[in-house]
Short mmCIF file of C-alpha atoms and ligand atoms in Angstrom, two decimals:
data_model
loop_
_atom_site.label_atom_id
_atom_site.label_comp_id
_atom_site.label_asym_id
_atom_site.label_seq_id
_atom_site.Cartn_x
_atom_site.Cartn_y
_atom_site.Cartn_z
CA MET A 1 -3.28 23.81 36.53
CA GLU A 2 -3.27 27.22 37.58
CA ASP A 3 -0.36 27.76 35.44
CA PHE A 4 -2.25 27.27 32.26
CA LEU A 5 -4.88 29.17 30.38
CA PRO A 6 -8.49 28.94 31.86
CA GLY A 7 -10.06 28.64 28.37
CA LEU A 8 -7.31 25.56 27.30
CA VAL A 9 -8.46 23.89 30.58
CA GLY A 10 -11.86 24.31 30.05
CA GLU A 11 -11.39 22.65 26.50
CA LEU A 12 -9.68 19.80 27.93
CA ARG A 13 -12.23 19.09 30.54
CA LYS A 14 -14.90 18.51 27.71
CA CYS A 15 -12.91 15.81 26.83
CA ALA A 16 -12.69 14.03 30.19
CA CYS A 17 -15.68 11.68 29.05
CA LEU A 18 -13.15 10.07 26.69
CA PRO A 19 -12.69 6.27 27.96
CA TYR A 20 -8.97 6.83 27.04
CA TYR A 21 -8.45 10.21 29.12
CA ILE A 22 -6.19 9.66 31.80
CA ARG A 23 -6.79 12.48 34.90
CA GLU A 24 -3.02 11.81 36.09
CA ASN A 25 -1.80 12.88 32.57
CA GLU A 26 -3.93 16.33 32.38
CA LYS A 27 -0.43 18.58 32.83
CA ARG A 28 1.10 17.13 30.03
CA TYR A 29 -2.02 17.07 27.94
CA LEU A 30 -2.14 20.84 28.55
CA SER A 31 1.58 21.38 27.96
CA TYR A 32 1.70 19.34 24.84
CA LYS A 33 -1.39 21.11 23.76
CA LEU A 34 0.57 24.29 23.82
CA HIS A 35 3.75 22.85 21.85
CA GLN A 36 1.36 21.32 19.43
CA PRO A 37 -1.72 23.64 18.65
CA SER A 38 -2.39 22.12 15.51
CA LEU A 39 -3.46 18.78 16.71
CA SER A 40 -7.04 17.77 17.85
CA TRP A 41 -7.29 17.17 21.66
CA GLU A 42 -8.28 13.38 20.83
CA GLU A 43 -4.70 13.32 19.03
CA VAL A 44 -2.92 15.12 22.19
CA ILE A 45 -4.54 12.86 24.71
CA THR A 46 -3.43 9.57 22.44
CA PHE A 47 -0.12 10.92 21.66
CA VAL A 48 0.40 11.72 25.48
CA ASN A 49 -0.79 8.34 26.73
CA ILE A 50 1.50 6.54 24.10
CA GLY A 51 4.54 8.74 25.55
CA LEU A 52 5.12 10.94 22.44
CA ASP A 53 5.54 14.12 24.44
CA ARG A 54 8.49 12.63 25.78
CA PRO A 55 11.65 11.82 23.79
CA PHE A 56 11.46 8.18 22.76
CA TYR A 57 13.15 5.61 24.82
CA THR A 58 12.15 7.71 28.04
CA ASP A 59 10.05 6.49 30.80
CA VAL A 60 10.35 2.95 28.98
CA CYS A 61 8.02 0.06 30.90
CA GLN A 62 8.58 -3.63 30.80
CA ILE A 63 5.66 -5.47 29.22
CA THR A 64 4.02 -7.94 31.85
CA SER A 65 2.13 -10.12 29.30
CA PRO A 66 4.46 -10.73 26.43
CA ASN A 67 2.16 -13.50 24.95
CA GLN A 68 -1.01 -11.80 24.60
CA LEU A 69 -1.94 -11.47 20.77
CA THR A 70 -2.66 -7.95 21.26
CA VAL A 71 0.88 -6.91 22.80
CA LEU A 72 2.22 -3.51 21.61
CA ILE A 73 5.82 -2.74 21.60
CA ASN A 74 6.96 0.71 20.64
CA LYS A 75 10.10 2.56 22.14
CA TYR A 76 8.16 3.10 25.25
CA ARG A 77 7.35 -0.24 25.75
CA ARG A 78 9.73 -3.41 26.16
CA LEU A 79 9.54 -7.09 26.26
CA PRO A 80 11.48 -9.10 28.78
CA ARG A 81 15.24 -9.86 27.83
CA ASP A 82 14.30 -13.33 27.97
CA PHE A 83 11.22 -13.53 26.32
CA ILE A 84 10.95 -16.17 23.66
CA PRO A 85 7.40 -17.43 22.74
CA GLY A 86 6.69 -20.92 23.12
CA ASP A 87 4.42 -21.51 20.18
CA LEU A 88 7.09 -20.67 17.33
CA GLU A 89 7.02 -22.85 14.33
CA PRO A 90 8.93 -23.18 11.08
CA ILE A 91 7.30 -21.47 8.12
CA ASP A 92 7.00 -23.59 5.31
CA ASP A 93 9.98 -23.57 2.96
CA GLN A 94 7.76 -22.39 -0.02
CA CYS A 95 6.78 -18.92 1.98
CA SER A 96 10.35 -18.53 3.24
CA GLU A 97 13.75 -17.54 2.33
CA GLY A 98 16.00 -19.82 4.67
CA GLN A 99 14.33 -21.05 8.10
CA MET A 100 12.14 -18.55 9.56
CA LEU A 101 10.05 -18.81 12.88
CA LEU A 102 6.28 -17.53 13.78
CA ARG A 103 4.12 -18.28 16.47
CA HIS A 104 1.44 -20.79 15.30
CA GLN A 105 -1.71 -18.85 14.43
CA ALA A 106 0.42 -16.37 12.52
CA ARG A 107 2.20 -19.14 10.80
CA ILE A 108 -0.93 -20.68 9.76
CA ALA A 109 -2.34 -17.01 8.61
CA PHE A 110 0.78 -15.87 6.55
CA GLU A 111 1.19 -19.51 4.68
CA VAL A 112 -2.78 -19.28 3.98
CA MET A 113 -2.20 -15.49 2.60
CA CYS A 114 1.00 -16.65 0.63
CA CYS A 115 -1.08 -19.42 -0.86
CA ASP A 116 -4.11 -17.16 -1.88
CA ALA A 117 -1.42 -14.59 -3.24
CA ARG A 118 0.35 -17.33 -5.42
CA LYS A 119 -2.82 -18.03 -6.86
CA GLN A 120 -2.99 -14.58 -8.12
CA GLY A 121 0.29 -14.64 -9.44
CA ILE A 122 1.66 -12.62 -6.22
CA GLU A 123 5.00 -14.45 -4.97
CA LEU A 124 5.68 -13.53 -1.24
CA LYS A 125 8.23 -15.01 0.86
CA ALA A 126 9.19 -13.87 4.28
CA ILE A 127 12.79 -12.86 4.91
CA SER A 128 13.14 -11.88 8.84
CA SER A 129 10.67 -13.24 11.56
CA PHE A 130 11.05 -14.24 14.89
CA ARG A 131 14.01 -12.52 16.36
CA SER A 132 15.51 -13.03 19.82
CA TYR A 133 16.66 -10.46 22.25
CA VAL A 134 20.19 -11.38 21.49
CA TYR A 135 19.85 -11.38 17.81
CA GLN A 136 18.45 -8.17 17.67
CA GLN A 137 21.21 -6.54 19.75
CA GLN A 138 23.49 -7.86 16.88
CA VAL A 139 21.11 -6.38 14.38
CA TYR A 140 21.06 -3.11 16.34
CA TYR A 141 24.89 -2.76 16.61
CA ARG A 142 25.60 -4.14 13.15
CA LYS A 143 26.93 -0.67 11.76
CA TRP A 144 28.59 0.04 15.00
CA THR A 145 32.54 0.89 14.91
CA GLU A 146 35.17 1.36 17.15
CA GLY A 147 35.33 5.10 18.24
CA MET A 148 31.64 6.23 17.11
CA ASP A 149 29.98 8.66 19.26
CA ILE A 150 27.04 6.48 20.72
CA ASP A 151 24.27 9.28 20.74
CA GLN A 152 25.03 10.07 17.14
CA TYR A 153 24.64 6.61 16.25
CA GLN A 154 21.58 5.78 18.46
CA ALA A 155 19.85 8.82 16.61
CA GLU A 156 20.74 7.61 13.08
CA ARG A 157 20.02 3.71 14.10
CA ASP A 158 16.98 4.32 15.79
CA ARG A 159 15.16 5.41 12.57
CA VAL A 160 15.06 2.01 11.00
CA SER A 161 16.32 -0.25 13.88
CA ALA A 162 14.68 -1.43 17.17
CA ARG A 163 16.79 -1.55 20.31
CA PRO A 164 17.02 -5.07 21.70
CA GLY A 165 13.76 -5.74 23.72
CA HIS A 166 11.91 -3.17 21.68
CA SER A 167 11.81 -5.15 18.37
CA GLU A 168 8.32 -6.32 17.45
CA HIS A 169 10.26 -9.60 15.56
CA GLN A 170 10.69 -10.52 19.18
CA THR A 171 6.90 -11.10 19.49
CA GLY A 172 7.11 -13.85 16.96
CA LEU A 173 4.07 -12.22 15.29
CA THR A 174 6.08 -10.30 12.75
CA VAL A 175 7.23 -10.89 9.57
CA ASP A 176 9.29 -9.00 6.90
CA ILE A 177 8.34 -9.66 3.41
CA ASN A 178 10.46 -9.73 -0.01
CA ASP A 179 12.51 -6.82 0.32
CA LEU A 180 13.72 -4.48 2.59
CA GLU A 181 13.59 -1.42 0.44
CA GLN A 182 11.02 1.85 0.44
CA THR A 183 10.31 1.01 -3.15
CA PHE A 184 8.97 -2.18 -2.40
CA GLU A 185 5.70 -0.42 -2.24
CA ASN A 186 5.17 0.25 -5.87
CA THR A 187 5.79 -3.32 -6.72
CA VAL A 188 2.56 -5.60 -7.28
CA GLU A 189 3.72 -7.64 -4.19
CA GLY A 190 3.87 -4.61 -1.87
CA ARG A 191 0.53 -2.95 -3.32
CA TRP A 192 -1.20 -6.58 -2.88
CA LEU A 193 0.14 -6.84 0.60
CA ALA A 194 -1.09 -3.13 1.41
CA ALA A 195 -4.51 -3.78 0.03
CA ASN A 196 -4.86 -7.36 1.14
CA SER A 197 -2.84 -8.27 4.28
CA TYR A 198 -5.42 -7.07 6.84
CA CYS A 199 -8.03 -9.82 5.43
CA TYR A 200 -5.64 -12.31 6.62
CA GLY A 201 -4.95 -10.65 9.75
CA PHE A 202 -2.00 -8.67 9.15
CA ILE A 203 -1.54 -5.04 9.59
CA LEU A 204 1.50 -2.80 7.90
CA ARG A 205 2.76 -1.72 11.35
CA TYR A 206 5.00 1.58 10.14
CA PRO A 207 2.78 3.35 7.70
CA LYS A 208 4.17 6.06 5.47
CA GLY A 209 3.31 9.73 7.05
CA LYS A 210 3.13 8.24 10.73
CA GLU A 211 6.91 8.23 11.46
CA HIS A 212 6.43 10.90 14.33
CA ILE A 213 3.95 8.55 16.04
CA THR A 214 5.92 5.08 15.36
CA GLY A 215 8.95 6.39 15.49
CA TYR A 216 10.05 4.53 12.45
CA ASP A 217 10.57 5.34 8.96
CA TYR A 218 7.80 3.92 6.57
CA GLU A 219 8.29 0.09 6.32
CA PRO A 220 5.93 -1.40 3.32
CA TRP A 221 7.54 -4.68 3.99
CA HIS A 222 7.05 -5.14 8.07
CA PHE A 223 3.64 -6.78 8.69
CA ARG A 224 2.37 -7.47 12.10
CA TYR A 225 -0.29 -10.20 13.02
CA LEU A 226 -3.33 -9.48 14.85
CA GLY A 227 -5.78 -12.07 14.25
CA LYS A 228 -8.61 -11.17 11.42
CA LYS A 229 -11.04 -9.33 13.44
CA LEU A 230 -8.72 -6.74 15.13
CA SER A 231 -6.68 -6.48 11.61
CA GLN A 232 -9.59 -5.50 10.06
CA LEU A 233 -10.75 -2.58 12.85
CA VAL A 234 -7.49 -1.27 12.87
CA TYR A 235 -7.40 -1.11 9.12
CA ARG A 236 -10.63 0.37 8.82
CA SER A 237 -9.71 2.87 11.55
CA GLY A 238 -6.79 4.37 9.78
CA LEU A 239 -4.85 4.54 12.87
CA THR A 240 -1.56 3.32 13.89
CA TYR A 241 -1.66 0.26 16.08
CA ASP A 242 0.23 2.46 18.78
CA GLU A 243 -2.73 4.82 18.42
CA PHE A 244 -5.47 2.48 18.41
CA TYR A 245 -4.11 0.38 21.11
CA THR A 246 -4.14 3.41 23.52
CA ARG A 247 -7.55 4.49 22.54
CA TYR A 248 -9.32 1.12 22.46
CA LEU A 249 -7.49 -1.98 24.02
CA GLU A 250 -5.06 -0.49 26.77
CA ILE A 251 -8.32 0.73 28.84
CA LEU A 252 -9.61 -2.90 28.98
CA MET A 253 -6.38 -4.34 30.12
ZN1 ZN B 301 10.46 -5.71 10.57
#
């Protein structure tokens, strides 16, 4: 700690009462603050706890309770290779393009949301939901061709696709709806989802302007089921789920 300016250390220590303050991370908090002086201390502490002071996909931990409804998957947290939820169910044909699977609770909530939307003239269809580890491996390497530089491939692919084990779709709690284009946000369906999905238990997982936190481009079509209570809290907080989980849920685990 003596390597850091005493004033900075003093400022940080004032935050030691925050429930998500981790004493072992103090040096990382200080050096991140030095590199990112415009961030508030709360942001510094949250971001370091997420792992954002280190490049994506470093110090990855394997999740031990993948069935939890609150499970956080990101570029620092991976699901076991063989994890497949036990309660996957097919989504009703009227609400999906082809056969799609979601976990029981998410499936019911999604169908209720589609049904309510339809009554308002809004047509919602799942176009991708549960994806296994092996399937995600195919998705991630889909654009790979022989002779490509792997580092360059990953740098470009990581913005739009999760590496196997790191896809939220493997939880069975995530659904892509209608259209995989960012222009989806300007459609009536995209606007309806952004404004109403949290009432049904879904959050927009990769918001615009939060790419540096989530590690993904804005995805107005990608929704994660958290249950009504939690989705409302996350929605009202204005935080990404990565931040919300780190501040309020991880400390309870
Ligand atoms: Zn998705």
